[in-house]
mmCIF file of C-alpha atoms in Angstrom:
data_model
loop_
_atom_site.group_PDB
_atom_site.id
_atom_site.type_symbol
_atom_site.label_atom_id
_atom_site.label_comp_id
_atom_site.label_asym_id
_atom_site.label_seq_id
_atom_site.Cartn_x
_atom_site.Cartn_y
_atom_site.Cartn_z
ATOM 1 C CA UNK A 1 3.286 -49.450 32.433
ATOM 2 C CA UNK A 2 3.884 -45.691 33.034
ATOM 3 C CA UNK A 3 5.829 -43.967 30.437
ATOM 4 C CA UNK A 4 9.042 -42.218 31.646
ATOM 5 C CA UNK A 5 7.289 -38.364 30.868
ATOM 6 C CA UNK A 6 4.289 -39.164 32.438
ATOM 7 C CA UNK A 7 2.442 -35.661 33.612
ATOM 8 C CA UNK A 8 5.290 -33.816 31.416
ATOM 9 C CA UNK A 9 4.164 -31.277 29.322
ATOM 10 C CA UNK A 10 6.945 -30.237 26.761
ATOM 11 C CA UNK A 11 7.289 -27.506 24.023
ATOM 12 C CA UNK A 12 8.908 -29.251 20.533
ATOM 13 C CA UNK A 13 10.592 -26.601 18.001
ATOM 14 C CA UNK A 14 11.815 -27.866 14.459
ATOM 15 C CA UNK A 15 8.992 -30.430 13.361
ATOM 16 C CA UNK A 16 9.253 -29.627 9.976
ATOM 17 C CA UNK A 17 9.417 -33.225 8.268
ATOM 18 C CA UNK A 18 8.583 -36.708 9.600
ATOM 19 C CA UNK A 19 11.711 -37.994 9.126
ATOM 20 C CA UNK A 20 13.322 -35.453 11.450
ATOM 21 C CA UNK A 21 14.249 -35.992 15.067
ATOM 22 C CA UNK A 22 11.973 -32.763 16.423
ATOM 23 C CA UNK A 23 8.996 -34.884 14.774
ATOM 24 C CA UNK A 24 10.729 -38.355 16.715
ATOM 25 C CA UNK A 25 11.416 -36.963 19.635
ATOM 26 C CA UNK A 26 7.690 -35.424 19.682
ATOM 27 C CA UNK A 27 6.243 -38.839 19.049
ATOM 28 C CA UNK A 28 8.410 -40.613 21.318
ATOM 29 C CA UNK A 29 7.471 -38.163 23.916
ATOM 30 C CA UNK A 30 3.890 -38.772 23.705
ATOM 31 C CA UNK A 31 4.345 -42.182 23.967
ATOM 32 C CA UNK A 32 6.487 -41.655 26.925
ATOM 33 C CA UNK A 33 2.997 -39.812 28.668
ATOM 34 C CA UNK A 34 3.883 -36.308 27.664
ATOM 35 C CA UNK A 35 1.389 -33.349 26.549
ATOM 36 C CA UNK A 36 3.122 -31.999 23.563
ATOM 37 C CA UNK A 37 2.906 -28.535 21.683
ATOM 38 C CA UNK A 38 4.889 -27.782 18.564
ATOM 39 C CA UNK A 39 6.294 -24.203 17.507
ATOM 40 C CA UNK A 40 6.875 -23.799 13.776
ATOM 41 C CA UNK A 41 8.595 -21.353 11.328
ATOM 42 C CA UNK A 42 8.345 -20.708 8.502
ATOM 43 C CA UNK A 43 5.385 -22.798 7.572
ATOM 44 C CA UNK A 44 3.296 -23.389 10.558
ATOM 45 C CA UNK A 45 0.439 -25.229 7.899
ATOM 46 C CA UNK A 46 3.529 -27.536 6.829
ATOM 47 C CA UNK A 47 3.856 -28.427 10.819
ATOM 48 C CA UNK A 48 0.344 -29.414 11.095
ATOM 49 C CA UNK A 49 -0.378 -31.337 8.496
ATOM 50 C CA UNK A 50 3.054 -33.149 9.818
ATOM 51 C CA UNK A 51 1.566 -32.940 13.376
ATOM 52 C CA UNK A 52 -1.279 -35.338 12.113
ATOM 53 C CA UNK A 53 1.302 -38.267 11.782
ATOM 54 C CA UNK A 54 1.523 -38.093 15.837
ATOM 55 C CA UNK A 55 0.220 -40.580 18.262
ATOM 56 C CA UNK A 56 -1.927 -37.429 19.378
ATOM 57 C CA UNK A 57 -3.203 -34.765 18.735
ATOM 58 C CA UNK A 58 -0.599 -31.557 19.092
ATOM 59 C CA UNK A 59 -1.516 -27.810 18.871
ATOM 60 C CA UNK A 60 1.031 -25.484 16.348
ATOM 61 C CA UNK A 61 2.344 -21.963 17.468
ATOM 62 C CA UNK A 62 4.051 -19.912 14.921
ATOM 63 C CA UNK A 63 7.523 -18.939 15.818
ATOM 64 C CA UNK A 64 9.871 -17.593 14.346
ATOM 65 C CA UNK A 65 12.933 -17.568 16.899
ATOM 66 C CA UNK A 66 14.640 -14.197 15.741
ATOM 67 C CA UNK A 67 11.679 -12.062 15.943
ATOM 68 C CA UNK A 68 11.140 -10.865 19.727
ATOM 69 C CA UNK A 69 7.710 -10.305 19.414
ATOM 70 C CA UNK A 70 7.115 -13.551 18.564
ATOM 71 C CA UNK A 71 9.042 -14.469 21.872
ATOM 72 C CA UNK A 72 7.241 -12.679 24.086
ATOM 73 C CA UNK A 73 4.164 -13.691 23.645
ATOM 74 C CA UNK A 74 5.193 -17.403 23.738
ATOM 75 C CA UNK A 75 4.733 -17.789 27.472
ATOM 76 C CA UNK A 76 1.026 -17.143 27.254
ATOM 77 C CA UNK A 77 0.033 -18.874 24.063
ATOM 78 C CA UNK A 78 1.483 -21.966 25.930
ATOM 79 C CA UNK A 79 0.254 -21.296 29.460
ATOM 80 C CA UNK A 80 -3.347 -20.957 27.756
ATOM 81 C CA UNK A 81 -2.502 -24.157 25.968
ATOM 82 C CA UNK A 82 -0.983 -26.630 28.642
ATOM 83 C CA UNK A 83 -0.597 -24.341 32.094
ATOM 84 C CA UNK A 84 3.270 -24.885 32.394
ATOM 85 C CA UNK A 85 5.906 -26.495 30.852
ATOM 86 C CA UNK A 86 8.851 -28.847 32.113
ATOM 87 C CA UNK A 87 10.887 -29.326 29.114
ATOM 88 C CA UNK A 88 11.733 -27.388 25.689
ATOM 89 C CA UNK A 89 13.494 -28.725 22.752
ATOM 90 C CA UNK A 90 15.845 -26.793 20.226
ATOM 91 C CA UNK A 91 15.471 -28.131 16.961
ATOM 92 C CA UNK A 92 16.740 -25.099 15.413
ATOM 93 C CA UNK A 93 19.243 -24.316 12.762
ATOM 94 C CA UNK A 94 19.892 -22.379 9.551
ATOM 95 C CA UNK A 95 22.664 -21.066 7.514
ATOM 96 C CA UNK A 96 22.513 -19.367 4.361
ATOM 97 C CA UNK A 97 23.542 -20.797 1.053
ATOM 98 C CA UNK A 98 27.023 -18.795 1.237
ATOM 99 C CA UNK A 99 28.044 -20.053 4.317
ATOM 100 C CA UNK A 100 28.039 -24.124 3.273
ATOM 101 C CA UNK A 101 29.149 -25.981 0.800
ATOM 102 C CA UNK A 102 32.853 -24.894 0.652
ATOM 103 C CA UNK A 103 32.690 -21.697 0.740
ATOM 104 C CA UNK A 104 34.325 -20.708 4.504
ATOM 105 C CA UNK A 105 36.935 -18.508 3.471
ATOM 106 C CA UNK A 106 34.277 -15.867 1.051
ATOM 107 C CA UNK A 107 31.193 -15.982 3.370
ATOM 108 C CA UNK A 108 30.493 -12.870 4.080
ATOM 109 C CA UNK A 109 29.347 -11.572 7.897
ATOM 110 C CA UNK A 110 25.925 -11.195 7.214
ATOM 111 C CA UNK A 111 25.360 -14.862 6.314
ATOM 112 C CA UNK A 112 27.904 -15.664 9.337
ATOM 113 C CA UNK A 113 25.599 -13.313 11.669
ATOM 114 C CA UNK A 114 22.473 -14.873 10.352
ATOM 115 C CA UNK A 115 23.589 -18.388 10.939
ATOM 116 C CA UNK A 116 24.386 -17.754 14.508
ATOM 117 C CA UNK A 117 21.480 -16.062 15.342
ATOM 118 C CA UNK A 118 19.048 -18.462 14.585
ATOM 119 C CA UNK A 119 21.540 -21.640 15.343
ATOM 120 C CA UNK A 120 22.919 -20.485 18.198
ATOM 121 C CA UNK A 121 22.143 -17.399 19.820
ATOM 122 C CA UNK A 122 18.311 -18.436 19.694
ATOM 123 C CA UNK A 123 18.683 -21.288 22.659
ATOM 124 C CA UNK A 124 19.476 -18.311 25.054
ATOM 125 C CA UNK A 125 16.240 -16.413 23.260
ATOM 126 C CA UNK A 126 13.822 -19.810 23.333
ATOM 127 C CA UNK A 127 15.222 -20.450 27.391
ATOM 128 C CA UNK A 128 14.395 -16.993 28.104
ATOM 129 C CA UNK A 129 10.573 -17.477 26.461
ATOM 130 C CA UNK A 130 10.164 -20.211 28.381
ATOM 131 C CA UNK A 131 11.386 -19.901 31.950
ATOM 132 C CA UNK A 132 8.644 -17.987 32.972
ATOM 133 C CA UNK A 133 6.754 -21.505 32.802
ATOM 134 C CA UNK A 134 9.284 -23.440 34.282
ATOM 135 C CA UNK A 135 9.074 -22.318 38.422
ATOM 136 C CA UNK A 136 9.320 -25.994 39.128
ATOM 137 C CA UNK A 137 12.408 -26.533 37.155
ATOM 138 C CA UNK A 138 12.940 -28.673 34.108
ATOM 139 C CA UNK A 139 15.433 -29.494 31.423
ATOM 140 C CA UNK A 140 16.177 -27.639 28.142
ATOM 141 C CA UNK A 141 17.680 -29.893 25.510
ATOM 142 C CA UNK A 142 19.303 -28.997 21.664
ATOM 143 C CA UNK A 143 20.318 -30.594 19.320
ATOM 144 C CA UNK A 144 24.453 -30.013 18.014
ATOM 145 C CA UNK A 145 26.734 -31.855 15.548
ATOM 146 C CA UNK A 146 30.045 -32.443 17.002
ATOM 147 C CA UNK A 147 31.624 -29.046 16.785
ATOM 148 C CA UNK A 148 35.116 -30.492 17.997
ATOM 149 C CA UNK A 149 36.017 -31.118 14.093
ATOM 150 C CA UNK A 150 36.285 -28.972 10.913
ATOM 151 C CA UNK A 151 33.792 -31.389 8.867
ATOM 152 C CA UNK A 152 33.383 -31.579 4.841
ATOM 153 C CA UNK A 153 31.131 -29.275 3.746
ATOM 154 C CA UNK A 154 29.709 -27.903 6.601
ATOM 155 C CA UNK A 155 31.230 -24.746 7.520
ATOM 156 C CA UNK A 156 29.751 -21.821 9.069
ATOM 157 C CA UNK A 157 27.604 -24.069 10.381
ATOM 158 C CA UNK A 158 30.354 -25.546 12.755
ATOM 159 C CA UNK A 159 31.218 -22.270 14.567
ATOM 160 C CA UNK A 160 27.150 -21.683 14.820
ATOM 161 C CA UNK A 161 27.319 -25.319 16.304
ATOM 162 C CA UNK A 162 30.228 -24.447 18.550
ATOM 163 C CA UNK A 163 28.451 -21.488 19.339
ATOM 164 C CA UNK A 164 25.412 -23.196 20.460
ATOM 165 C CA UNK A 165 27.612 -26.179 22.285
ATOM 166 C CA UNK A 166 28.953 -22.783 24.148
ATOM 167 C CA UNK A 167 25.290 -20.753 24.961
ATOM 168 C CA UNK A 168 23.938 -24.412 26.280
ATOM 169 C CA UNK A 169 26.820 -24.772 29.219
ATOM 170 C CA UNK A 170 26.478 -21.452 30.351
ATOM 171 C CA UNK A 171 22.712 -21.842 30.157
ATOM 172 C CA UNK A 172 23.398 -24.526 32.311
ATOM 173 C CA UNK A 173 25.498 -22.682 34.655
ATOM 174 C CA UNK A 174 22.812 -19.698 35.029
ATOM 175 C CA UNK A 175 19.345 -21.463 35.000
ATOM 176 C CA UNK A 176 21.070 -24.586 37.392
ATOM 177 C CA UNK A 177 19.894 -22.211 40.355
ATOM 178 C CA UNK A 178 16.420 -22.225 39.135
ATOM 179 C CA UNK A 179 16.622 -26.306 38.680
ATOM 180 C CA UNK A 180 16.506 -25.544 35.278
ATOM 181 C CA UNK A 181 19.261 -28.470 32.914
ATOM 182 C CA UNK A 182 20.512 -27.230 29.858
ATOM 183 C CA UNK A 183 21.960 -29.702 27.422
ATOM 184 C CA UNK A 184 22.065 -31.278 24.063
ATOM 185 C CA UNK A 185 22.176 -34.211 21.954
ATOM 186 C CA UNK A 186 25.153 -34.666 19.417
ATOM 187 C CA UNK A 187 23.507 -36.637 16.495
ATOM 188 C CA UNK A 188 25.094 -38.578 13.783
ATOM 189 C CA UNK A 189 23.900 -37.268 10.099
ATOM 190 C CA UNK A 190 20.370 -37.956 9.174
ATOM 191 C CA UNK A 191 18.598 -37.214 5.539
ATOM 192 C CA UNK A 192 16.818 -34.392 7.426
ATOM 193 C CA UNK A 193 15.752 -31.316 5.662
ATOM 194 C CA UNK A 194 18.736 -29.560 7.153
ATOM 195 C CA UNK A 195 21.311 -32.094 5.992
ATOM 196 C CA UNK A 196 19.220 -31.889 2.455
ATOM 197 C CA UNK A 197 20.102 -28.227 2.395
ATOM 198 C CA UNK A 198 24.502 -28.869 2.576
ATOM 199 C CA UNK A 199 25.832 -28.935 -0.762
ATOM 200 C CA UNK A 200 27.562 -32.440 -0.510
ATOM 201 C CA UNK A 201 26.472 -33.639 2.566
ATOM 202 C CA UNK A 202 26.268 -36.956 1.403
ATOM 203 C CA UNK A 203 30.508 -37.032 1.074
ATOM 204 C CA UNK A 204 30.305 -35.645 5.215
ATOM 205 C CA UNK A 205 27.598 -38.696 6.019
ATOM 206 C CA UNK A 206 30.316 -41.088 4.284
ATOM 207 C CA UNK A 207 32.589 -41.159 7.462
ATOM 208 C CA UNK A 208 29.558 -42.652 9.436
ATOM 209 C CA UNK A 209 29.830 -45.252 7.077
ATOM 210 C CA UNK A 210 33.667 -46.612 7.737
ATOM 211 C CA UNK A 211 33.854 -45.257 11.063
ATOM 212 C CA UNK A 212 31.020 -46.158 12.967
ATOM 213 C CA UNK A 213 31.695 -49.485 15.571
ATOM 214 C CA UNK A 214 27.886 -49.478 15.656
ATOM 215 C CA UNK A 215 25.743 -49.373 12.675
ATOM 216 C CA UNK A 216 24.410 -46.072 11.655
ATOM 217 C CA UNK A 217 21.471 -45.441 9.563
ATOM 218 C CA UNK A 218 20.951 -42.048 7.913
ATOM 219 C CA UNK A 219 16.676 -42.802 7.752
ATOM 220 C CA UNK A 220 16.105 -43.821 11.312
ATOM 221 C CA UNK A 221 16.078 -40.417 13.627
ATOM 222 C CA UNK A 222 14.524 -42.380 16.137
ATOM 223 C CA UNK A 223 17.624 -42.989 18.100
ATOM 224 C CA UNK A 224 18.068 -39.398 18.417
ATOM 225 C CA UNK A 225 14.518 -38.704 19.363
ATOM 226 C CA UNK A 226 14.903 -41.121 22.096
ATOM 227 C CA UNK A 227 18.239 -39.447 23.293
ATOM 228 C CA UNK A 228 16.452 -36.242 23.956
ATOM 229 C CA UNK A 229 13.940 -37.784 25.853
ATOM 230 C CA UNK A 230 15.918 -39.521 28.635
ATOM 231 C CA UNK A 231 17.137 -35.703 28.988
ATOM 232 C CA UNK A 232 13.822 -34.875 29.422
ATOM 233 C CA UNK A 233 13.207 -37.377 31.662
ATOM 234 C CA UNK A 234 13.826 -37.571 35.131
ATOM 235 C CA UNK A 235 16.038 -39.821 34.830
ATOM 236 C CA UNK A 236 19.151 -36.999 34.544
ATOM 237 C CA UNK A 237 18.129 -34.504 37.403
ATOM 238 C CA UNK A 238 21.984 -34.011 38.452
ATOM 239 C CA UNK A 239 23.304 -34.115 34.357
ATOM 240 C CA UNK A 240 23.277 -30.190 33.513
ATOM 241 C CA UNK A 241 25.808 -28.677 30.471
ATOM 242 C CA UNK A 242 26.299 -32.537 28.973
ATOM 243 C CA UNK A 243 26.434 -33.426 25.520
ATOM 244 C CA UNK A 244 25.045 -36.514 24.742
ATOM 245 C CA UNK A 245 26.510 -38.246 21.471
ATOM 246 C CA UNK A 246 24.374 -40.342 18.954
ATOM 247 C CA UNK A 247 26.228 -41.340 16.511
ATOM 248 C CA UNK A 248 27.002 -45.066 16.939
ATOM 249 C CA UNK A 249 30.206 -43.662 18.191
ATOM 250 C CA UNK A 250 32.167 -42.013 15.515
ATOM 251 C CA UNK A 251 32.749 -39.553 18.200
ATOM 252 C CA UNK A 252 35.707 -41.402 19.958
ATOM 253 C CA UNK A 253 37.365 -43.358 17.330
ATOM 254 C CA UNK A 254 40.754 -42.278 16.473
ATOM 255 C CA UNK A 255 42.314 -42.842 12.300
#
């Protein structure tokens, strides 16, 4: 049977560990039929020796997504790679130590401007890279964590995450003409190297534990990974500035 990205060729940010969903969603996507190519930042060695783990074989491009140089000469590392590409995923996010952990009301703006600049601001920057490679459309698809709630721990990280939720829907709005879909999974927590660097993340993974109707498992990203591959898929062309929750549905349960 043919996989569901059969003949897709798709750029993968964020594969930094192989328990994170970049690295799942990467693997499922090969699996699915895709041609895969990963970007990494700020250890591109760390990526490849990570990249190994994959069904396939998958060529590394440093990139670091707040330097423009590195930007602009995306589009032509990957167009000597793989020609063209029909779907990009964010896997992006960072905050510094000051902005997490508790410490919302002393962080100052330079750790605020940091974390939205590589969390949020840098969907517009990666969409940007890429659309020269995308004149038959595609889908763009990021990864958030609900940014409705004020969660435990997590901070400055929420209004980067609201910030991105934000950038993706009027993404959406402006690349829709080129048949371009912008949108992004909302993920439960997962032991990723991210949620390894919030000071007491594992009281903010607790609520997944009473509140879940379906069982959630902090170790298995593989949910996720699938998530963002139905948006990569096809099988969406008319779903544009969606977010797609999985989280065993935490998302809609009340006290």
């Amino acid at each position: 049977m043919s996989g569901i990205l059969d003949g897709k060729r798709i750029l993968v940010t964020g594969v930094l560990m192989e328990s994170s969903i970049a690295f799942h969603t990467a693997k499922v996507a090969q699996e699915q039929g895709a041609e895969v190519i990963l970007t990494a930042f700020p250890r591109p060695t760390l990526t490849e020796r990570i990249a190994k783990k994959l069904p396939k074989p998958a060529k590394v491009i440093e990139l670091d997504v707040t330097n423009q140089e590195h930007l602009d000469r995306l589009a032509g590392l990957v167009r000597d790679e793989l020609g063209s590409l029909d779907g990009v995923v964010h896997s992006i996010g960072f905050a510094p130590q000051d902005a997490l952990g508790g410490n919302f009301l002393n962080t100052p703006f330079e750790s605020v401007s940091t974390a939205m600049h590589v969390s949020a601001f840098s969907l517009k920057s990666l969409a940007m890279a890429c659309k020269p490679l995308m004149s038959e459309g595609g889908s763009i698809v990021g990864l958030t964590f609900d940014a409705q709630f004020a969660w435990p721990q997590y901070d400055w990280m929420g209004p980067a995450k609201a910030a991105l939720e934000a950038t993706s829907r009027y993404l959406a709005r402006d690349l829709g003409p080129d048949g371009i879909r912008c949108n992004l999974i909302s993920a439960g927590p997962l032991g990723s190297m991210a949620a390894k660097s919030i000071p007491g993340f594992d009281g903010l993974a607790d609520v997944w534990n009473t509140r879940a109707p379906l069982a959630w498992d902090m170790k298995d990203p593989e949910p996720a990974g699938r998530g963002v591959v139905a948006l990569l898929s096809d099988f969406f062309p008319r779903t544009t500035g969606e977010i797609i929750h999985v989280d065993s549905g935490v998302h809609m349960m009340g006290a």
